[in-house]
Amino acid sequence: MDDRELLRSIAGIVGREKVLDDCASYPLGSKMIVASTDMLHESTDFPKGMTDRQIGWMSAAVTISDIASSGAAPLFILVAVGLDRPERLEGIMKGASECCEFYETEIRGGDIDSHDELTVVTTGFGIADEDCYITRSGCSPGDLVYILGNPGEAQAALEGDIRYWLSLVEPHPFVSEALLIAKAGASAMMDVSDGLALSLYDLADASGTGFEILAERIPLSPGVISEQALYGGGDFGLLFTCDPGMMPVPEVEAVCIGRVIDSPGVFLDGAAVERRGYLHRWEHKEDEV
Amino acid sequence: MDDRELLRSIAGIVGREKVLDDCASYPLGSKMIVASTDMLHESTDFPKGMTDRQIGWMSAAVTISDIASSGAAPLFILVAVGLDRPERLEGIMKGASECCEFYETEIRGGDIDSHDELTVVTTGFGIADEDCYITRSGCSPGDLVYILGNPGEAQAALEGDIRYWLSLVEPHPFVSEALLIAKAGASAMMDVSDGLALSLYDLADASGTGFEILAERIPLSPGVISEQALYGGGDFGLLFTCDPGMMPVPEVEAVCIGRVIDSPGVFLDGAAVERRGYLHRWEHKEDEV
């Protein structure tokens, strides 16, 4: 069982639409309130060598990215920290605070707890104009598929390419670009933090469509290979779909990598892409029971 | 060092007012958006013997209580679960979902993660009319101090009084009462989940005032002793202050236990109350470093 299968198992309790998107939404007048929560912990989410400040930055960034990817301007975040050592709090809050400042948002509260393993849960709140709010489920056959940012850098760093270490530990989500894309009328959007392949499947599944992707179109940074770009997580590029007439959008340097098709599935140069990426696997734990 | 001292240590980073209240707030038109996050984990927050359903219920209840205590109607919650065993998710989400239904709110999203120790972080989101939004810092000398609900039951249950087991593991916050109290114009309010003594200090410190409390006025359930009522955590009664003319409020069976005074400190029948209750202590961890 992986994350997504586990989520499907509770769809009957909380509703199918609640497990599809990274963001929850709530209409308020002509606005859409958007909220998203992310749980990170040391052993699986913070690569060895990160400073506490970087841990704080990354924790804020993942949530700010989710909020912006839905077309909402981040209003504020809350930070709950389960601390293995209390003296880590200061660095973590400094990093989170710097990230918020960079994206013109702020920390407005949180919670602390003692914990055997450092655990950081950030929750972000944002607000979108109703017609700018984007989910994963809006794409239709005929739309084009775009990516902004070069996927695979974080995975390359994990595999030792020091050039991309900062992309991994101090990710910079495309917040202003996400809002421009949303305003321009993109049909679906998400960040690729779980990996490009999995994100393509997420969009396709949520929208009830499929994708045809051209391998040569996927933008690769020097030394990054296609395997890392497709299946590595930890990048914060944007994946979105739109009507063929929408792009270009000023200040958005996105690349068209394919098109939305009628039939389900994600195909790269005609062959089905593996449905894998950054997923927690649960078998080990189940075996322990 | 305890929780509150640790929070004070980051006041310079995130701002003093951000570490005072359980709730973050954000003005939106004539409304106040309110958000609160709570991190709970198995070893310190979920007494042995709780079912997964009860763990879910309690996790939702603590956050719903914080939201309501600020005078805001809960709109929705997010639930992030760090699972030691994936099969626990269903029970936890059922319990959280039932609690939300009971309080006419809902789960709208969340996150899951694998974790050595079960960790649940709930984040609630509510909305208040601007003039109903209450913080901890609004009380003035001359106000009266009220409590709703009998404190100490959860602590009594922890010490073996089976009569109060359900108060401990399936807490029922006073949501509708909190909203009535806020609407009536209370000057400060919070729930007593960290214990009555500590909550009195929290209100007094935030408001820059003190309290004179009469021991005989504190409502005690059968078998609950004053020590449990003052220093035990896990109850979800409401502590609030108001102008002497405000009470009674229909449907709010609160008891006046004292008054707000000019000078700092919390006094019970004239003697200073100990500043202790439900606090994480960090000494052990620091020694380990």
Coordinates of C-alpha atoms in Angstrom, one line a residue:
Chain A
M1 CA 0.0 0.0 0.0
D2 CA 1.2 3.5 -0.8
D3 CA 0.1 7.0 0.3
R4 CA -2.4 7.3 -2.5
E5 CA -4.0 3.9 -1.9
L6 CA -4.3 4.7 1.8
L7 CA -6.0 8.0 1.0
R8 CA -8.4 6.2 -1.3
S9 CA -9.3 3.9 1.6
I10 CA -10.7 6.8 3.6
A11 CA -12.5 8.5 0.7
G12 CA -15.7 7.0 2.0
I13 CA -15.3 8.7 5.3
V14 CA -14.2 12.2 4.3
G15 CA -15.4 12.3 0.7
R16 CA -13.6 11.6 -2.6
E17 CA -12.9 15.2 -3.5
K18 CA -11.2 15.8 -0.1
V19 CA -8.4 13.3 -0.9
L20 CA -7.7 14.5 -4.5
D21 CA -6.2 17.9 -4.0
D22 CA -3.3 19.2 -1.8
C23 CA -5.5 22.1 -0.9
A24 CA -8.8 22.4 0.9
S25 CA -11.1 25.2 -0.2
Y26 CA -14.0 27.1 1.2
P27 CA -16.0 29.7 -0.6
L28 CA -16.4 33.1 1.2
G29 CA -18.3 35.7 -0.7
S30 CA -16.6 36.1 -4.1
K31 CA -13.4 34.7 -2.7
M32 CA -12.1 31.2 -2.2
I33 CA -10.3 30.5 1.1
V34 CA -7.6 27.8 0.5
A35 CA -5.8 25.8 3.2
S36 CA -3.1 23.1 3.0
T37 CA -1.2 21.1 5.6
D38 CA 2.1 19.3 5.2
M39 CA 3.7 16.9 7.7
L40 CA 7.5 16.5 7.4
H41 CA 9.8 14.6 9.6
E42 CA 13.5 14.2 9.8
S43 CA 14.2 10.6 8.7
T44 CA 12.3 10.8 5.4
D45 CA 12.0 14.5 4.5
F46 CA 15.1 16.4 5.7
P47 CA 18.3 15.1 4.0
K48 CA 21.3 14.7 6.3
G49 CA 23.3 17.9 6.2
M50 CA 20.4 20.4 6.3
T51 CA 20.7 23.1 8.9
D52 CA 17.8 23.8 11.2
R53 CA 17.3 27.1 9.3
Q54 CA 17.0 25.2 6.0
I55 CA 14.5 22.7 7.7
G56 CA 12.4 25.7 8.6
W57 CA 12.6 27.2 5.2
M58 CA 11.7 24.0 3.4
S59 CA 8.8 23.4 5.8
A60 CA 7.3 26.8 5.0
A61 CA 8.1 26.5 1.3
V62 CA 6.2 23.2 0.7
T63 CA 3.0 24.7 2.1
I64 CA 3.4 28.1 0.4
S65 CA 3.9 26.2 -2.8
D66 CA 0.7 24.2 -2.4
I67 CA -1.3 27.3 -1.6
A68 CA 0.1 29.2 -4.6
S69 CA -0.4 26.2 -6.9
S70 CA -4.1 26.5 -6.4
G71 CA -4.1 30.1 -7.6
A72 CA -4.3 31.6 -4.1
A73 CA -2.1 34.3 -2.6
P74 CA -0.6 33.0 0.7
L75 CA -2.0 34.9 3.7
F76 CA -0.3 33.3 6.6
I77 CA 1.0 30.0 7.9
L78 CA 1.0 28.1 11.2
V79 CA 3.9 26.0 12.2
A80 CA 3.6 23.0 14.6
V81 CA 7.0 21.6 15.6
G82 CA 7.6 18.3 17.4
L83 CA 11.1 18.9 18.8
D84 CA 13.7 16.3 19.6
R85 CA 15.8 19.1 21.2
P86 CA 14.3 22.4 22.2
E87 CA 17.3 24.5 21.0
R88 CA 16.4 23.6 17.4
L89 CA 13.3 25.7 17.6
E90 CA 15.0 29.0 17.1
G91 CA 16.8 28.0 13.8
I92 CA 13.7 26.3 12.5
M93 CA 11.5 29.3 13.2
K94 CA 14.1 31.7 11.7
G95 CA 14.2 29.7 8.5
A96 CA 10.4 29.5 8.3
S97 CA 10.1 33.2 9.0
E98 CA 12.7 34.1 6.3
C99 CA 10.8 32.0 3.7
C100 CA 7.6 33.7 4.7
E101 CA 9.2 37.1 4.4
F102 CA 10.6 36.2 0.9
Y103 CA 7.1 35.3 -0.2
E104 CA 5.5 38.3 1.5
T105 CA 3.5 36.2 3.9
E106 CA 4.0 35.5 7.7
I107 CA 3.9 33.0 10.5
R108 CA 0.9 33.8 12.7
G109 CA 0.9 31.0 15.2
G110 CA 1.7 27.4 15.8
D111 CA 2.2 24.7 18.4
I112 CA 5.2 23.0 20.0
D113 CA 5.6 19.5 21.4
S114 CA 8.5 17.3 22.4
H115 CA 9.1 14.4 20.0
D116 CA 11.6 11.6 19.6
E117 CA 12.0 12.6 16.0
L118 CA 11.9 16.1 14.7
T119 CA 8.5 16.7 13.0
V120 CA 7.3 19.9 11.4
V121 CA 3.8 20.4 10.3
T122 CA 3.1 23.6 8.4
T123 CA -0.4 24.7 7.5
G124 CA -0.9 27.5 5.0
F125 CA -3.9 29.7 4.3
G126 CA -4.5 31.7 1.2
I127 CA -7.2 33.5 -0.7
A128 CA -8.1 33.4 -4.3
D129 CA -10.5 35.2 -6.5
E130 CA -13.2 32.6 -7.3
D131 CA -12.3 32.6 -11.0
C132 CA -8.6 32.2 -10.3
Y133 CA -8.9 29.1 -8.0
I134 CA -7.4 26.1 -9.7
T135 CA -7.7 22.4 -8.8
R136 CA -6.1 19.3 -10.2
S137 CA -9.3 18.3 -11.9
G138 CA -10.0 20.9 -14.6
C139 CA -8.1 19.8 -17.7
S140 CA -9.8 18.7 -20.8
P141 CA -8.7 16.8 -24.0
G142 CA -7.0 19.3 -26.3
D143 CA -5.4 21.3 -23.5
L144 CA -1.6 21.6 -23.6
V145 CA 0.6 20.4 -20.7
Y146 CA 3.3 22.8 -19.4
I147 CA 6.0 22.7 -16.9
L148 CA 7.8 25.6 -15.2
G149 CA 11.1 24.8 -13.7
N150 CA 13.5 22.0 -14.4
P151 CA 12.5 18.8 -12.7
G152 CA 15.0 16.3 -11.2
E153 CA 17.4 18.7 -9.6
A154 CA 16.5 17.7 -6.1
Q155 CA 16.9 14.1 -6.9
A156 CA 20.2 14.7 -8.6
A157 CA 21.4 16.5 -5.3
L158 CA 20.2 13.5 -3.3
E159 CA 22.3 11.3 -5.6
G160 CA 25.4 13.5 -4.9
D161 CA 25.3 16.3 -7.5
I162 CA 26.4 19.1 -5.2
R163 CA 25.4 21.7 -7.8
Y164 CA 21.8 21.2 -6.9
W165 CA 22.1 21.0 -3.1
L166 CA 20.5 24.3 -2.6
S167 CA 17.6 23.4 -4.9
L168 CA 17.0 20.5 -2.6
V169 CA 17.3 22.1 0.8
E170 CA 16.2 25.7 0.1
P171 CA 13.5 25.2 -2.5
H172 CA 12.0 28.4 -4.0
P173 CA 8.5 27.7 -5.2
F174 CA 7.2 29.8 -8.1
V175 CA 4.6 31.8 -6.2
S176 CA 4.2 34.9 -8.3
E177 CA 4.3 32.8 -11.5
A178 CA 1.6 30.4 -10.1
L179 CA -0.7 33.4 -9.5
L180 CA 0.0 34.7 -13.1
I181 CA -0.8 31.3 -14.5
A182 CA -4.0 31.1 -12.5
K183 CA -5.1 34.6 -13.6
A184 CA -4.4 33.7 -17.2
G185 CA -6.9 30.9 -16.9
A186 CA -5.0 27.6 -16.7
S187 CA -7.3 24.6 -16.4
A188 CA -5.4 22.6 -13.8
M189 CA -2.2 23.0 -11.8
M190 CA -0.1 21.5 -9.1
D191 CA 3.5 21.5 -8.0
V192 CA 5.7 18.5 -8.9
S193 CA 7.0 18.0 -5.4
D194 CA 6.2 14.3 -5.4
G195 CA 7.9 13.9 -8.8
L196 CA 6.8 14.7 -12.4
A197 CA 5.5 11.2 -13.3
L198 CA 3.3 11.0 -10.2
S199 CA 2.1 14.5 -10.6
L200 CA 1.1 13.8 -14.2
Y201 CA -0.9 10.8 -13.0
D202 CA -2.5 12.9 -10.2
L203 CA -3.7 15.6 -12.7
A204 CA -4.8 13.0 -15.2
D205 CA -6.7 10.9 -12.6
A206 CA -8.3 13.9 -11.0
S207 CA -9.5 15.2 -14.3
G208 CA -10.5 11.9 -15.8
T209 CA -8.2 12.4 -18.8
G210 CA -4.8 11.2 -20.0
F211 CA -1.5 12.8 -21.1
E212 CA 0.8 12.4 -24.1
I213 CA 4.3 13.7 -23.1
L214 CA 7.3 14.1 -25.4
A215 CA 10.5 13.2 -23.6
E216 CA 12.7 15.7 -25.6
R217 CA 10.5 18.5 -24.4
I218 CA 11.1 18.0 -20.7
P219 CA 13.6 20.7 -19.6
L220 CA 16.7 19.2 -18.0
S221 CA 19.4 21.0 -16.1
P222 CA 23.0 20.0 -16.8
G223 CA 23.8 16.6 -15.5
V224 CA 20.2 15.8 -14.6
I225 CA 18.9 12.6 -16.3
S226 CA 15.4 11.8 -17.5
E227 CA 14.9 9.2 -14.8
Q228 CA 15.6 11.8 -12.1
A229 CA 13.3 14.3 -13.8
L230 CA 10.4 11.8 -14.0
Y231 CA 10.6 9.9 -10.8
G232 CA 12.5 12.1 -8.3
G233 CA 10.6 14.2 -5.7
G234 CA 11.5 17.4 -3.9
D235 CA 11.3 19.9 -6.8
F236 CA 8.9 22.7 -6.7
G237 CA 8.3 23.3 -10.4
L238 CA 4.7 23.9 -11.6
L239 CA 2.8 21.5 -13.8
F240 CA -0.2 23.0 -15.5
T241 CA -2.6 22.5 -18.4
C242 CA -4.3 25.2 -20.4
D243 CA -6.2 26.0 -23.6
P244 CA -3.7 26.1 -26.5
G245 CA -4.3 29.9 -26.8
M246 CA -3.3 30.8 -23.3
M247 CA 0.4 30.8 -23.4
P248 CA 2.7 32.7 -23.5
V249 CA 2.0 34.5 -20.3
P250 CA 4.5 37.4 -19.6
E251 CA 7.1 36.5 -16.9
V252 CA 6.2 32.8 -17.0
E253 CA 9.0 30.8 -18.8
A254 CA 7.1 27.6 -19.0
V255 CA 7.7 24.8 -21.5
C256 CA 5.1 22.8 -23.3
I257 CA 5.8 19.1 -22.8
G258 CA 2.7 17.5 -24.2
R259 CA -1.1 17.5 -24.5
V260 CA -4.2 16.2 -22.7
I261 CA -5.9 13.2 -24.4
D262 CA -9.2 11.5 -24.0
S263 CA -8.1 8.1 -22.8
P264 CA -6.7 7.5 -19.4
G265 CA -3.0 7.0 -18.7
V266 CA 0.3 9.0 -19.0
F267 CA 2.4 8.2 -22.0
L268 CA 5.9 9.3 -22.8
D269 CA 6.8 9.1 -26.5
G270 CA 3.9 6.6 -26.7
A271 CA 4.9 4.3 -23.8
A272 CA 3.1 4.2 -20.5
V273 CA 5.0 6.0 -17.8
E274 CA 5.5 4.1 -14.5
R275 CA 3.3 5.3 -11.7
R276 CA 6.0 6.0 -9.2
G277 CA 7.8 8.8 -7.5
Y278 CA 7.9 10.1 -4.0
L279 CA 5.6 7.8 -2.1
H280 CA 5.7 6.5 1.4
R281 CA 5.5 2.7 1.3
W282 CA 3.8 0.9 4.1
E283 CA 4.7 -2.7 3.7
H284 CA 7.5 -2.6 6.1
K285 CA 5.3 -1.3 8.9
E286 CA 2.6 -3.8 8.1
D287 CA 5.1 -6.6 8.4
E288 CA 6.0 -5.4 11.8
V289 CA 2.5 -5.7 13.2
Chain B
M1 CA 12.6 25.1 30.3
D2 CA 8.9 24.5 29.6
D3 CA 6.6 25.2 26.6
R4 CA 5.9 28.7 27.6
E5 CA 9.5 29.7 28.2
L6 CA 10.5 28.1 24.9
L7 CA 7.8 30.1 23.1
R8 CA 9.0 33.3 24.6
S9 CA 12.4 32.5 23.2
I10 CA 11.1 32.8 19.7
A11 CA 8.9 35.9 20.3
G12 CA 11.7 38.0 18.7
I13 CA 11.4 36.0 15.5
V14 CA 7.7 35.7 15.0
G15 CA 6.4 38.6 17.2
R16 CA 5.2 38.6 20.8
E17 CA 1.5 38.6 20.0
K18 CA 1.9 35.4 17.8
V19 CA 3.0 33.3 20.8
L20 CA 0.3 34.5 23.2
D21 CA -2.9 33.1 21.8
D22 CA -3.9 29.6 20.7
C23 CA -5.4 31.1 17.6
A24 CA -4.0 33.1 14.8
S25 CA -6.3 35.7 13.3
Y26 CA -6.6 37.6 10.0
P27 CA -9.0 40.3 9.3
L28 CA -11.1 39.8 6.1
G29 CA -13.6 42.6 5.4
S30 CA -15.8 42.8 8.5
K31 CA -15.0 39.3 9.5
M32 CA -12.1 37.8 11.4
I33 CA -10.6 34.6 10.0
V34 CA -9.2 32.5 12.8
A35 CA -6.9 29.5 12.6
S36 CA -5.3 27.2 15.2
T37 CA -3.1 24.1 15.0
D38 CA -2.5 21.4 17.6
M39 CA 0.1 18.7 17.6
L40 CA -0.7 15.6 19.6
H41 CA 1.3 12.4 19.9
E42 CA 0.7 9.0 21.4
S43 CA 3.1 8.9 24.3
T44 CA 2.1 12.1 25.9
D45 CA -1.4 13.0 24.6
F46 CA -3.3 9.8 24.1
P47 CA -3.8 7.8 27.3
K48 CA -3.4 4.1 27.0
G49 CA -6.7 2.4 26.4
M50 CA -8.0 5.0 23.9
T51 CA -9.4 3.6 20.7
D52 CA -8.2 5.0 17.3
R53 CA -11.7 6.4 16.9
Q54 CA -11.3 8.3 20.2
I55 CA -7.9 9.5 19.2
G56 CA -9.4 11.0 16.1
W57 CA -12.3 12.5 18.1
M58 CA -10.0 14.1 20.6
S59 CA -7.6 15.4 17.9
A60 CA -10.5 17.2 16.2
A61 CA -12.0 18.4 19.5
V62 CA -8.9 20.2 20.8
T63 CA -8.7 22.4 17.7
I64 CA -12.5 22.9 17.4
S65 CA -12.3 24.1 21.0
D66 CA -9.5 26.6 20.3
I67 CA -11.4 28.0 17.4
A68 CA -14.7 28.4 19.3
S69 CA -12.9 29.9 22.3
S70 CA -11.9 32.8 20.2
G71 CA -15.6 33.5 19.3
A72 CA -15.3 32.0 15.9
A73 CA -17.6 29.4 14.3
P74 CA -15.5 26.4 13.1
L75 CA -15.6 26.2 9.3
F76 CA -13.4 23.2 8.6
I77 CA -10.4 21.3 9.8
L78 CA -7.4 19.7 8.2
V79 CA -5.9 16.5 9.7
A80 CA -2.3 15.5 9.3
V81 CA -1.5 12.0 10.5
G82 CA 1.9 10.5 11.1
L83 CA 1.0 6.8 11.2
D84 CA 3.0 4.1 13.0
R85 CA 0.6 1.6 11.3
P86 CA -1.4 2.4 8.2
E87 CA -4.5 0.5 9.3
R88 CA -5.0 3.0 12.1
L89 CA -5.9 5.8 9.7
E90 CA -9.5 4.6 9.1
G91 CA -10.4 4.7 12.8
I92 CA -8.7 8.0 13.4
M93 CA -10.5 9.6 10.5
K94 CA -13.8 8.1 11.5
G95 CA -13.5 9.6 15.0
A96 CA -12.3 13.0 13.7
S97 CA -15.1 13.0 11.2
E98 CA -17.8 12.2 13.9
C99 CA -16.5 15.0 16.1
C100 CA -16.7 17.4 13.2
E101 CA -20.2 16.3 12.4
F102 CA -21.3 16.7 16.0
Y103 CA -20.1 20.3 15.8
E104 CA -21.4 20.9 12.4
T105 CA -18.1 21.4 10.7
E106 CA -16.1 19.1 8.5
I107 CA -12.7 17.7 7.5
R108 CA -11.7 19.2 4.2
G109 CA -8.2 17.9 3.7
G110 CA -5.0 16.8 5.4
D111 CA -1.8 14.9 4.9
I112 CA -0.4 11.4 5.8
D113 CA 3.1 10.3 6.7
S114 CA 4.7 7.3 8.2
H115 CA 6.0 7.8 11.6
D116 CA 7.5 5.8 14.4
E117 CA 5.1 7.2 16.9
L118 CA 1.5 8.1 16.1
T119 CA 1.3 11.9 15.6
V120 CA -1.9 13.8 14.8
V121 CA -1.8 17.5 13.9
T122 CA -5.2 19.1 13.4
T123 CA -5.6 22.6 12.1
G124 CA -8.9 24.4 12.4
F125 CA -10.2 27.3 10.6
G126 CA -13.1 29.5 11.7
I127 CA -14.8 32.8 11.1
A128 CA -16.0 35.4 13.6
D129 CA -17.8 38.7 13.3
E130 CA -15.1 41.3 14.1
D131 CA -16.8 42.4 17.3
C132 CA -17.2 38.8 18.5
Y133 CA -13.6 37.8 18.1
I134 CA -12.0 37.3 21.6
T135 CA -8.4 36.9 22.6
R136 CA -6.7 36.2 25.9
S137 CA -5.7 39.8 26.3
G138 CA -8.9 41.7 26.7
C139 CA -9.7 41.6 30.5
S140 CA -9.6 44.7 32.7
P141 CA -9.6 45.1 36.5
G142 CA -13.2 45.0 37.8
D143 CA -14.2 42.2 35.3
L144 CA -15.5 39.0 36.8
V145 CA -13.9 35.6 36.1
Y146 CA -16.2 32.7 35.1
I147 CA -15.8 29.1 34.3
L148 CA -18.1 26.8 32.3
G149 CA -17.7 23.1 33.0
N150 CA -16.2 21.3 36.0
P151 CA -12.4 21.2 35.8
G152 CA -10.4 18.3 37.0
E153 CA -12.4 15.4 35.5
A154 CA -9.8 14.4 32.9
Q155 CA -7.1 14.4 35.6
A156 CA -9.3 12.3 37.9
A157 CA -9.7 9.8 35.0
L158 CA -6.0 9.7 34.5
E159 CA -5.6 8.9 38.2
G160 CA -8.1 6.0 37.8
D161 CA -11.6 7.4 38.4
I162 CA -13.4 5.5 35.7
R163 CA -16.5 7.7 36.0
Y164 CA -14.6 10.4 34.0
W165 CA -12.9 8.2 31.4
L166 CA -15.2 9.5 28.6
S167 CA -14.6 13.1 29.7
L168 CA -10.9 12.4 29.2
V169 CA -10.9 10.5 25.9
E170 CA -14.0 11.9 24.2
P171 CA -14.0 15.6 25.2
H172 CA -17.0 17.7 24.3
P173 CA -15.9 21.3 23.9
F174 CA -18.6 24.0 24.6
V175 CA -18.8 25.3 21.1
S176 CA -22.2 26.8 21.0
E177 CA -21.8 28.2 24.5
A178 CA -18.4 29.8 23.5
L179 CA -20.2 31.6 20.6
L180 CA -23.0 32.8 22.9
I181 CA -20.4 34.1 25.4
A182 CA -18.5 35.9 22.7
K183 CA -21.6 37.4 21.3
A184 CA -22.6 38.6 24.7
G185 CA -19.4 40.6 24.9
A186 CA -17.0 38.7 27.1
S187 CA -13.6 40.5 27.4
A188 CA -11.2 37.5 27.3
M189 CA -11.7 33.7 26.9
M190 CA -9.8 30.4 26.4
D191 CA -10.4 26.8 27.1
V192 CA -8.7 25.3 30.2
S193 CA -7.1 22.3 28.3
D194 CA -3.7 23.0 29.9
G195 CA -5.2 23.2 33.4
L196 CA -7.2 25.9 35.2
A197 CA -4.2 27.4 37.1
L198 CA -2.1 27.7 33.9
S199 CA -5.0 29.1 32.0
L200 CA -5.6 31.7 34.6
Y201 CA -1.9 32.7 34.3
D202 CA -2.2 32.8 30.5
L203 CA -5.2 35.1 30.6
A204 CA -3.7 37.3 33.3
D205 CA -0.3 37.6 31.6
A206 CA -1.7 38.3 28.2
S207 CA -4.0 41.0 29.6
G208 CA -1.4 42.5 32.0
T209 CA -3.8 42.0 35.0
G210 CA -4.1 39.6 37.9
F211 CA -6.9 37.4 39.3
E212 CA -8.4 36.8 42.7
I213 CA -10.1 33.4 42.8
L214 CA -12.2 31.9 45.6
A215 CA -11.6 28.2 46.0
E216 CA -15.1 27.4 47.2
R217 CA -16.5 28.8 44.0
I218 CA -14.7 26.4 41.7
P219 CA -17.2 23.8 40.6
L220 CA -16.1 20.2 41.3
S221 CA -17.6 17.0 40.1
P222 CA -18.1 14.2 42.7
G223 CA -14.8 12.8 43.8
V224 CA -12.7 15.4 42.0
I225 CA -10.3 17.3 44.3
S226 CA -9.2 20.9 44.1
E227 CA -5.6 19.8 43.2
Q228 CA -6.9 18.0 40.1
A229 CA -9.2 20.9 39.1
L230 CA -6.3 23.5 39.4
Y231 CA -3.4 21.6 37.9
G232 CA -4.8 18.8 35.8
G233 CA -5.0 19.2 32.0
G234 CA -7.3 17.7 29.4
D235 CA -10.6 19.4 30.3
F236 CA -12.3 21.5 27.8
G237 CA -14.2 23.9 30.0
L238 CA -14.2 27.6 29.2
L239 CA -12.6 30.3 31.3
F240 CA -13.7 33.8 30.5
T241 CA -13.9 37.3 31.9
C242 CA -16.6 39.9 31.4
D243 CA -18.1 43.1 32.7
P244 CA -20.1 42.4 35.9
G245 CA -23.3 43.2 34.0
M246 CA -22.9 40.6 31.3
M247 CA -24.0 37.4 33.0
P248 CA -26.3 35.6 33.0
V249 CA -26.4 34.6 29.4
P250 CA -29.2 32.2 28.4
E251 CA -28.0 28.6 27.9
V252 CA -24.6 29.3 29.5
E253 CA -24.4 27.7 32.9
A254 CA -21.2 29.3 33.9
V255 CA -20.0 30.0 37.5
C256 CA -18.3 33.1 38.8
I257 CA -15.1 32.1 40.5
G258 CA -13.4 35.5 41.1
R259 CA -12.5 38.9 39.8
V260 CA -9.8 40.6 37.7
I261 CA -7.4 42.8 39.8
D262 CA -4.9 45.4 38.9
S263 CA -1.7 43.8 40.2
P264 CA -0.2 40.8 38.5
G265 CA -0.5 37.2 39.7
V266 CA -3.2 34.6 40.3
F267 CA -4.4 34.3 43.9
L268 CA -6.6 31.6 45.4
D269 CA -8.1 32.7 48.7
G270 CA -5.3 35.2 48.9
A271 CA -2.4 32.9 48.3
A272 CA -0.4 32.8 45.0
V273 CA -1.4 29.8 42.8
E274 CA 1.5 27.7 41.5
R275 CA 2.2 28.3 37.9
R276 CA 2.0 24.7 36.8
G277 CA -0.3 22.4 34.8
Y278 CA 0.0 20.6 31.5
L279 CA 3.4 21.6 30.3
H280 CA 6.0 19.7 28.4
R281 CA 9.3 19.8 30.2
W282 CA 12.5 19.8 28.2
E283 CA 15.2 19.1 30.8
H284 CA 15.5 15.5 30.0
K285 CA 16.1 16.1 26.4
E286 CA 18.6 18.9 27.1
D287 CA 20.6 16.5 29.3
E288 CA 20.8 14.1 26.4
V289 CA 22.5 16.6 24.2

